[in-house]
Coordinates of C-alpha atoms in Angstrom, one line a residue:
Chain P
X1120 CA 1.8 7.5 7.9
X1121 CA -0.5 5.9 5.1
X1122 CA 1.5 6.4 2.1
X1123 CA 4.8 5.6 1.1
X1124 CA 5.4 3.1 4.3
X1125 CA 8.4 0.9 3.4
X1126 CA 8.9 -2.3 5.1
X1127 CA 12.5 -2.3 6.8
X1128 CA 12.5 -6.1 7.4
X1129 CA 10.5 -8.4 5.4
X1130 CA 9.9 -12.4 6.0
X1131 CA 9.2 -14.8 3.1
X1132 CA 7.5 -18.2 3.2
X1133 CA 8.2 -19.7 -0.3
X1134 CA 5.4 -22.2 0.1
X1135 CA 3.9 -24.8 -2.3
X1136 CA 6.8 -26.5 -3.9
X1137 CA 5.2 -30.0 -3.5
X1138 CA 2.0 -28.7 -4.8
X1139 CA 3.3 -27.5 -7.9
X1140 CA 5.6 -30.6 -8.6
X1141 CA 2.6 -32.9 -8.2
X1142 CA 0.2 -30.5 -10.1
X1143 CA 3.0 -31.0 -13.0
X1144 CA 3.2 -34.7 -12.9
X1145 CA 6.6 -34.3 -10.9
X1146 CA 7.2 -36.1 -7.7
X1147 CA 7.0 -33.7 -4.8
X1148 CA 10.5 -33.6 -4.1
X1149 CA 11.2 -32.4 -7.5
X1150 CA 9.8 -29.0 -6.8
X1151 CA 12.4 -27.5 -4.7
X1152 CA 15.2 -27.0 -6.6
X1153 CA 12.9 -25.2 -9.1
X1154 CA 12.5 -22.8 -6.4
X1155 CA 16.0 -21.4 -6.1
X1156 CA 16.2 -19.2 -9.1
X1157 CA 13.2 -17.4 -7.9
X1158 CA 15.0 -16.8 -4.8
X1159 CA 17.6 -15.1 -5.9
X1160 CA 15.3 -13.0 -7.8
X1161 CA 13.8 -11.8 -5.0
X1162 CA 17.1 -11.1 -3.4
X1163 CA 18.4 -8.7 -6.4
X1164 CA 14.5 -7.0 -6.3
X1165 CA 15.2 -6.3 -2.7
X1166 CA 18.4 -5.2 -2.5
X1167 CA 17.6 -2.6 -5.9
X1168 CA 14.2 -1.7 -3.4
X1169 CA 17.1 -1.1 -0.2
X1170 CA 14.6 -3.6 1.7
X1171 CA 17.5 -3.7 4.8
X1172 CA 17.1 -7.4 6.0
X1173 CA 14.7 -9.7 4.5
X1174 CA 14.1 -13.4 6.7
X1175 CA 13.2 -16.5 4.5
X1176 CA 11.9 -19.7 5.7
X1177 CA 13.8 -22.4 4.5
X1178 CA 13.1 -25.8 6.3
X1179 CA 11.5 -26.4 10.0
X1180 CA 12.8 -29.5 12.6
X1181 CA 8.8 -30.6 11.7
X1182 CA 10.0 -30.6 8.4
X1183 CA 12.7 -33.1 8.9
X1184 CA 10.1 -36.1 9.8
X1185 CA 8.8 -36.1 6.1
X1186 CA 9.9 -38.9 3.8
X1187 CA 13.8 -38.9 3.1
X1188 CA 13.7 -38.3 -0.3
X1189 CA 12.2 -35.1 0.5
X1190 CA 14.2 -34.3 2.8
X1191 CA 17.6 -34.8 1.0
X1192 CA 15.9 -32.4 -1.8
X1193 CA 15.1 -29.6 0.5
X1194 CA 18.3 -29.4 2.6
X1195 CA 20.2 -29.5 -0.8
X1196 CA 18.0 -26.6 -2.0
X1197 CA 18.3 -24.7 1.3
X1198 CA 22.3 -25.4 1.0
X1199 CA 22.5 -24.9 -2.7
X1200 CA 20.4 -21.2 -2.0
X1201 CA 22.7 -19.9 0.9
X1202 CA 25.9 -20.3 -1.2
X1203 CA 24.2 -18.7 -3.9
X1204 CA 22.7 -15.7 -1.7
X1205 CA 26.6 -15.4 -0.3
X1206 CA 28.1 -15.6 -3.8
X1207 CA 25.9 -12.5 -4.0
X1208 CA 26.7 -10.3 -2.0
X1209 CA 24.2 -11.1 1.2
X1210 CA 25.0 -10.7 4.6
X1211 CA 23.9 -14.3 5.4
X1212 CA 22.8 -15.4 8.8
X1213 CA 21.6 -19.4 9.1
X1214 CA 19.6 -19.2 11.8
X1215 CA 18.3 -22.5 13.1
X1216 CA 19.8 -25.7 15.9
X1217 CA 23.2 -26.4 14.2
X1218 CA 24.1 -28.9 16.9
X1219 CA 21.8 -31.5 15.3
X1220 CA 22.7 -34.1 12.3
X1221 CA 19.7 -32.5 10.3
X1222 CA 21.2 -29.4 10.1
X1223 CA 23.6 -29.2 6.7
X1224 CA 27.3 -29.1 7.6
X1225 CA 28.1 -27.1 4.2
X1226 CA 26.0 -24.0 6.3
X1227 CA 28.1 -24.2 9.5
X1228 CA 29.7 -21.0 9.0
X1229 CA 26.8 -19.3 8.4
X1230 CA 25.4 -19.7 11.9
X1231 CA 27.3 -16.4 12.3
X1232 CA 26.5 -13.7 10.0
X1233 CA 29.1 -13.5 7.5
X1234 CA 29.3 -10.3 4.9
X1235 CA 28.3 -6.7 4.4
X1236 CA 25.9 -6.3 2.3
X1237 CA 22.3 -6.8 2.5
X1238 CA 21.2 -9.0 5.7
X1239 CA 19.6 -12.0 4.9
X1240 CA 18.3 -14.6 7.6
X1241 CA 17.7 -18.1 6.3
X1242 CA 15.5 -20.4 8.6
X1243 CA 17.5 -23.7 8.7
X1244 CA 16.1 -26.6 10.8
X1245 CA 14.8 -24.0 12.8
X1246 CA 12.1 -24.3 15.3
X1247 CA 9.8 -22.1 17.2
X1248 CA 10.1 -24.2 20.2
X1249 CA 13.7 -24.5 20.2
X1250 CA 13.4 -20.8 19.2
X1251 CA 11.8 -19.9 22.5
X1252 CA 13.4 -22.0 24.5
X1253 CA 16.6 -19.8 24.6
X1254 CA 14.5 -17.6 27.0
X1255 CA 15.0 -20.6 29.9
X1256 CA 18.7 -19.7 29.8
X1257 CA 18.7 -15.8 28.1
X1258 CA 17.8 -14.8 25.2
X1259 CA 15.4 -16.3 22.4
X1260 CA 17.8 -17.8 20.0
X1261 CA 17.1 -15.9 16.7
X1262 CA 18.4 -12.9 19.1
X1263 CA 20.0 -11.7 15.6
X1264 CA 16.8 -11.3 13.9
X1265 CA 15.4 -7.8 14.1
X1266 CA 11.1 -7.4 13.8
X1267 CA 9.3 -8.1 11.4
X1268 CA 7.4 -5.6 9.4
X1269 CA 5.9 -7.4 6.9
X1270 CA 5.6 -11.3 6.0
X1271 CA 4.8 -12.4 2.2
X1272 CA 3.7 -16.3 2.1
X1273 CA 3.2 -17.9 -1.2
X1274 CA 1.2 -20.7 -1.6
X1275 CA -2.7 -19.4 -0.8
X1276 CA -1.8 -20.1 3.2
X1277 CA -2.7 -17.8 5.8
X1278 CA -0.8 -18.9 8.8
X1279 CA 2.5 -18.6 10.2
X1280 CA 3.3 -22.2 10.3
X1281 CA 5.8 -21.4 13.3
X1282 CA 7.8 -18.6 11.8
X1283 CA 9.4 -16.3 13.9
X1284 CA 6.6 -15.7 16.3
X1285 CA 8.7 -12.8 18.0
X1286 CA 9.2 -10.7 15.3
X1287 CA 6.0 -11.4 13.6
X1288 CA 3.9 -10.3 16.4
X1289 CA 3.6 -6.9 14.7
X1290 CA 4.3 -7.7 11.2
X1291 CA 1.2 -7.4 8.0
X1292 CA 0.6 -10.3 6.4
X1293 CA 0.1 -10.6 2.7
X1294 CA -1.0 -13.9 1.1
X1295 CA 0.5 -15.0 -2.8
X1296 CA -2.2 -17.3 -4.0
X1297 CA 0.6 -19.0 -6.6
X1298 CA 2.9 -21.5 -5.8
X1299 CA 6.2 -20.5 -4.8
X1300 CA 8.0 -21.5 -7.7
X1301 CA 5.5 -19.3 -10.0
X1302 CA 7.3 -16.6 -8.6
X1303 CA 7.3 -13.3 -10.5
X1304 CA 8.4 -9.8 -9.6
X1305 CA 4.5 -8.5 -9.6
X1306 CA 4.1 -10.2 -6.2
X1307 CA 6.6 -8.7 -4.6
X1308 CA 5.3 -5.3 -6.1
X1309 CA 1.7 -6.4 -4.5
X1310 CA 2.8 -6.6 -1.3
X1311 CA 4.9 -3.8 -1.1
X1312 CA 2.5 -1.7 -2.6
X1313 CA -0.5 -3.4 0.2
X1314 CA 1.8 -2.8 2.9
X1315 CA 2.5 1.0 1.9
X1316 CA -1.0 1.9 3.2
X1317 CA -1.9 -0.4 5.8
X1318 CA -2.2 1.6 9.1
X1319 CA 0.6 1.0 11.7
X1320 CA 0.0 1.1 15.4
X1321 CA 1.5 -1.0 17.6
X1322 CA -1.2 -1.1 20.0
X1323 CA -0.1 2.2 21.0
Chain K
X325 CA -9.0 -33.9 6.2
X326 CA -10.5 -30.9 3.3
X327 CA -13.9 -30.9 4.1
X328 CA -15.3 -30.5 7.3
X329 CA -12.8 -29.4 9.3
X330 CA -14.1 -27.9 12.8
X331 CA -12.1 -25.3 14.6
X332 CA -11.7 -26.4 18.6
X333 CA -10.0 -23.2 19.7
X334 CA -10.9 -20.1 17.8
X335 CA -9.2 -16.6 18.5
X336 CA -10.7 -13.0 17.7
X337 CA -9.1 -10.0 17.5
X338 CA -12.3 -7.5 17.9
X339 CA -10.4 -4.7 16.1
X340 CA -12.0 -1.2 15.0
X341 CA -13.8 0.2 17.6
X342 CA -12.6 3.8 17.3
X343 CA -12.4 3.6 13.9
X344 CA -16.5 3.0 13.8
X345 CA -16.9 5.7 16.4
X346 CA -15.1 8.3 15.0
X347 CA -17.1 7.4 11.7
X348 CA -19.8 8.1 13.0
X349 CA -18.9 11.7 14.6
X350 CA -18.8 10.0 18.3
X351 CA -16.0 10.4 20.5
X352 CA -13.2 7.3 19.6
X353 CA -13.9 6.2 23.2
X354 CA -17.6 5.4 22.7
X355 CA -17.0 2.9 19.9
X356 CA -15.7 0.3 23.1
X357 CA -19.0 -0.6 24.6
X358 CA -21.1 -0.6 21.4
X359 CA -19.1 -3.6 20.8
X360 CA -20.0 -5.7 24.1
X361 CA -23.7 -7.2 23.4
X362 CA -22.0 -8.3 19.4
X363 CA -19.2 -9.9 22.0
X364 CA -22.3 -11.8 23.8
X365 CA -24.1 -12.5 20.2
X366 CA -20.8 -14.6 19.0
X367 CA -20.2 -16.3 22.3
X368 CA -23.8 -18.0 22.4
X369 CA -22.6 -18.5 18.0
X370 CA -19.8 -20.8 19.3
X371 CA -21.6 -22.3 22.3
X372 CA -24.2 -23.5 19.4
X373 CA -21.6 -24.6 17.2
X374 CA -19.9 -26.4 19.5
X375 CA -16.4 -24.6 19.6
X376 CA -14.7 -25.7 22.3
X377 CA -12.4 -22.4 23.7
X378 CA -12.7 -19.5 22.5
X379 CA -9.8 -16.8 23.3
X380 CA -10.8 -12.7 22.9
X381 CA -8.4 -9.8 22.7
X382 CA -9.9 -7.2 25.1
X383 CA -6.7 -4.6 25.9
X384 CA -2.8 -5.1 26.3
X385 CA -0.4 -3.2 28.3
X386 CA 0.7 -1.4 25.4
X387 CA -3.2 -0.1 25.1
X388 CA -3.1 1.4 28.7
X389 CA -0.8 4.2 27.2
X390 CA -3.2 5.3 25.9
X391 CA -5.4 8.5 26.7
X392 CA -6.6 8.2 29.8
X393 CA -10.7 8.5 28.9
X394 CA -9.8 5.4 26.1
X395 CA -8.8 3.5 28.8
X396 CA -11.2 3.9 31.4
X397 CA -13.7 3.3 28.5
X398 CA -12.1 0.1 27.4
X399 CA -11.5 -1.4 30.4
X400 CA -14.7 -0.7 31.7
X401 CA -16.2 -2.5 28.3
X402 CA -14.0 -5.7 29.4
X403 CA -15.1 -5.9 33.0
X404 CA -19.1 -5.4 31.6
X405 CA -18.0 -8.1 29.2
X406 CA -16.1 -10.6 31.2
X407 CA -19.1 -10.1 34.0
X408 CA -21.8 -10.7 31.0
X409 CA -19.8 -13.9 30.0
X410 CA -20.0 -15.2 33.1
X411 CA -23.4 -14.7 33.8
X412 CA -24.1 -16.5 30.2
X413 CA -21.9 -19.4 32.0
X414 CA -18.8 -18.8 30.4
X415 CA -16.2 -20.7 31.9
X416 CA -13.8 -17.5 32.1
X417 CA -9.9 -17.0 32.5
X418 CA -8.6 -13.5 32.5
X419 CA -5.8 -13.9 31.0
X420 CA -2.8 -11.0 31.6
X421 CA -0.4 -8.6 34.2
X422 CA -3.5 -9.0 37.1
X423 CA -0.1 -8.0 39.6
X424 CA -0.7 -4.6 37.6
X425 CA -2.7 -1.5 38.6
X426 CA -4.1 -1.2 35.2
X427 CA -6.0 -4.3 36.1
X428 CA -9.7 -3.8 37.0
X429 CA -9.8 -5.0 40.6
X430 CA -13.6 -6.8 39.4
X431 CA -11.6 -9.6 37.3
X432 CA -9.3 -10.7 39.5
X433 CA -11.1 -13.3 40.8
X434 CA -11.0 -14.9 36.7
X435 CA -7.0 -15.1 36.5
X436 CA -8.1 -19.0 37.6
X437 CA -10.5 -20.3 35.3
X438 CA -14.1 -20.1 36.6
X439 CA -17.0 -22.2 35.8
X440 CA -17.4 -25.3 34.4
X441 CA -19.3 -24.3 30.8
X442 CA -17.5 -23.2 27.3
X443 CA -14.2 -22.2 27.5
X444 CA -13.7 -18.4 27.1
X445 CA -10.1 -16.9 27.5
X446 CA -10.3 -12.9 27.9
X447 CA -6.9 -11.3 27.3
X448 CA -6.9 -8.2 30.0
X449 CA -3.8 -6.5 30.6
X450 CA -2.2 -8.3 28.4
X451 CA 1.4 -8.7 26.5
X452 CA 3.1 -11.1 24.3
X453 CA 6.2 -9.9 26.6
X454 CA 4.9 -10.7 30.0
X455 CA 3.6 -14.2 28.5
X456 CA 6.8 -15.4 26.8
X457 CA 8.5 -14.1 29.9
X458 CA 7.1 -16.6 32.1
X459 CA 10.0 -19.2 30.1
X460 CA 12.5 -17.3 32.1
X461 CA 11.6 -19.5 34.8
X462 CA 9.1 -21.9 33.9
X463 CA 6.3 -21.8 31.2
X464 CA 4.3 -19.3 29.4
X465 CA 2.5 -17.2 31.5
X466 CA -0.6 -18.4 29.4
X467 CA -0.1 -21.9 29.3
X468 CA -3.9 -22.4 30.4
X469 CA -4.9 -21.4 27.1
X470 CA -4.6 -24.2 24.1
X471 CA -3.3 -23.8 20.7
X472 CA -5.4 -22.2 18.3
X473 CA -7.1 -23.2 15.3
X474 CA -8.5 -20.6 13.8
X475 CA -7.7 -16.5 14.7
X476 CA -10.7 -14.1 13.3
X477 CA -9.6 -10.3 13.5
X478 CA -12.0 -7.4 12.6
X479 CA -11.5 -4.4 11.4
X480 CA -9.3 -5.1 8.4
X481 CA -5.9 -5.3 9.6
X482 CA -3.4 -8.4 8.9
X483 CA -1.6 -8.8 11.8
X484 CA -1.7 -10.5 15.2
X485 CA -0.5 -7.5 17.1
X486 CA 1.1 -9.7 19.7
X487 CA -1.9 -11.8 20.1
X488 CA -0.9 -15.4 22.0
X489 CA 2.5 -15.8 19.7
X490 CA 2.6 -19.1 21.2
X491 CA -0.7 -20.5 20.6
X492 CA -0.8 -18.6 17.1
X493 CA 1.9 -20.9 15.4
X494 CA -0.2 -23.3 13.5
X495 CA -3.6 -20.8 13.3
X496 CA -5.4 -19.6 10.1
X497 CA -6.2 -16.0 10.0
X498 CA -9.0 -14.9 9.0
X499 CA -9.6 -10.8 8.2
X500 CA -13.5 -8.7 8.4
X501 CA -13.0 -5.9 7.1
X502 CA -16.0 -4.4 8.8
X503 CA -15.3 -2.5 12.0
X504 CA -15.9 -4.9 15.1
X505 CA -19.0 -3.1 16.2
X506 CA -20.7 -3.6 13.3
X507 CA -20.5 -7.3 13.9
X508 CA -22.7 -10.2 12.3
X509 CA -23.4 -13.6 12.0
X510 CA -22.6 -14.0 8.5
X511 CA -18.7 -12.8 9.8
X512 CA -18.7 -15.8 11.8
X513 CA -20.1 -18.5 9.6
X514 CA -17.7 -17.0 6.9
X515 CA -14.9 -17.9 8.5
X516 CA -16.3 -21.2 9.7
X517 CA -16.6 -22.0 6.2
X518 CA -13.1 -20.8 4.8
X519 CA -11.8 -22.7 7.6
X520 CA -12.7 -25.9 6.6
X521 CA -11.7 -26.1 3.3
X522 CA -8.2 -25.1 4.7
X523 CA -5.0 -27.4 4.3
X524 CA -3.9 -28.5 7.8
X525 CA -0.3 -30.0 7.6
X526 CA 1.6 -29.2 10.9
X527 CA 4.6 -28.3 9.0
X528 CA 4.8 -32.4 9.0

């Protein structure tokens, strides 16, 4: 199975907004918005590759402790991105603790998948801990998330930073040196063209 | 915090084994204890270095399906290993299913930590499964074993294959491509060295 492996399920952490605002002269929380167009890129480049569900990380509880201003300008990215993604087609699930105040209320209806078309999970004040914690009462709370097969971070980081640590456990892991909102469609081609000859196990 | 930066907690993923075996026109199953003395080389590394804890994949519950001479050959390379450790005065928890037959009988008397020297966690028997599973009715099954800095895997591959998804959150990965048995110091001090010149934010 080393050539031609297409990932089912891909998860995307669009890091390095802040970086690329402040390498620009910007302040930080300038460099979200310029992040959206570049997501909805990605969306049309995996719906034309028939990616089935992609997972993109949108903004952490952690998150929610940085400075206000920051976090007005993310939420209102993350908000401004679903409705975008839905106006598109995507089968949108917001997936993330919508009982608290930092969670958008524009996205409320989202916290059930709404649509048909291409399935499209948008971490919003999600949490790994509050993640896991549905196990004390059933199941993990991001029950509607299938695995992972491969997870693209921009960004130059090479950690999971909390994302979806049960359906990453087997996913490959490929690294975009570039800030997030230097997105182009040859990055996407990288990783999809890494991934179709890493070796898959499973530990089997 | 650029420069610097000590890992406390270190994880490796010793991946490759077969691979290097059959390489070398050996069976796969002899690749597993030409790995154990480079297993002792980078424990007395991080005793020297001061690492606090270090946590080693040996086999997970998924391995034992495999053929039954791989299995008897890797378990037999963790119980020489986890015996070796302690004999170098590892402080050593086994760390897995030890209410399972495909437990070596030898270790159980490591699934509480022994010893009073560096901190070495060996995962034997293990599952990402069985761990989050202990949140059905109280913690992780692993909750002995602290977050981790730093993950080191061998071999080449870019995944965590269910290695402690818990205690993985926050960790850099690091990737060898050499096969596990071919080992080095220079691996080690590589990482080290990417390591600290790593951004640590916390997602904060």
């Amino acid at each position: 199975m080393k050539r031609g492996r297409v990932p089912r399920h891909i998860g995307f952490i669009p890091d390095g907004n802040r970086r690329w605002a402040a390498e620009r002269g910007l302040n930080k929380e300038e460099g979200y918005s310029c992040g959206i167009e570049a997501g909805f890129q990605l969306f049309e480049l995996c719906a034309q590759r028939g990616i089935e569900e992609i997972s993109i990380y949108g903004f952490t509880q952690d998150n929610t402790k940085r400075p206000t201003i920051q976090k007005c300008a993310f939420t209102q990215a993350c908000v401004d991105f679903a409705q975008g993604l839905s106006a598109r087609g995507a089968a949108l699930l917001a997936v993330g603790d919508g009982a608290s105040r930092q969670f958008p209320p524009e996205l409320r209806s989202y916290l059930q998948r709404t649509g048909e078309g291409p399935r499209v999970n948008l971490l919003v004040n999600y949490g790994w801990e509050w993640d896991l914690g549905g196990l004390r009462t059933g199941e993990i709370k991001s029950k509607d998330v299938s695995r992972l097969d491969l997870i693209v971070r921009w960004g130059g980081g090479r950690r999971l930073s909390g994302f979806l640590p049960v359906q990453s456990v087997y996913a490959d892991f490929f690294v975009v040196d570039d800030y997030w909102p230097d997105f182009c469609p040859r990055h996407f081609e990288s990783a999809l063209s890494w991934f179709a000859v890493q070796d898959q196990t499973l530990g089997g």
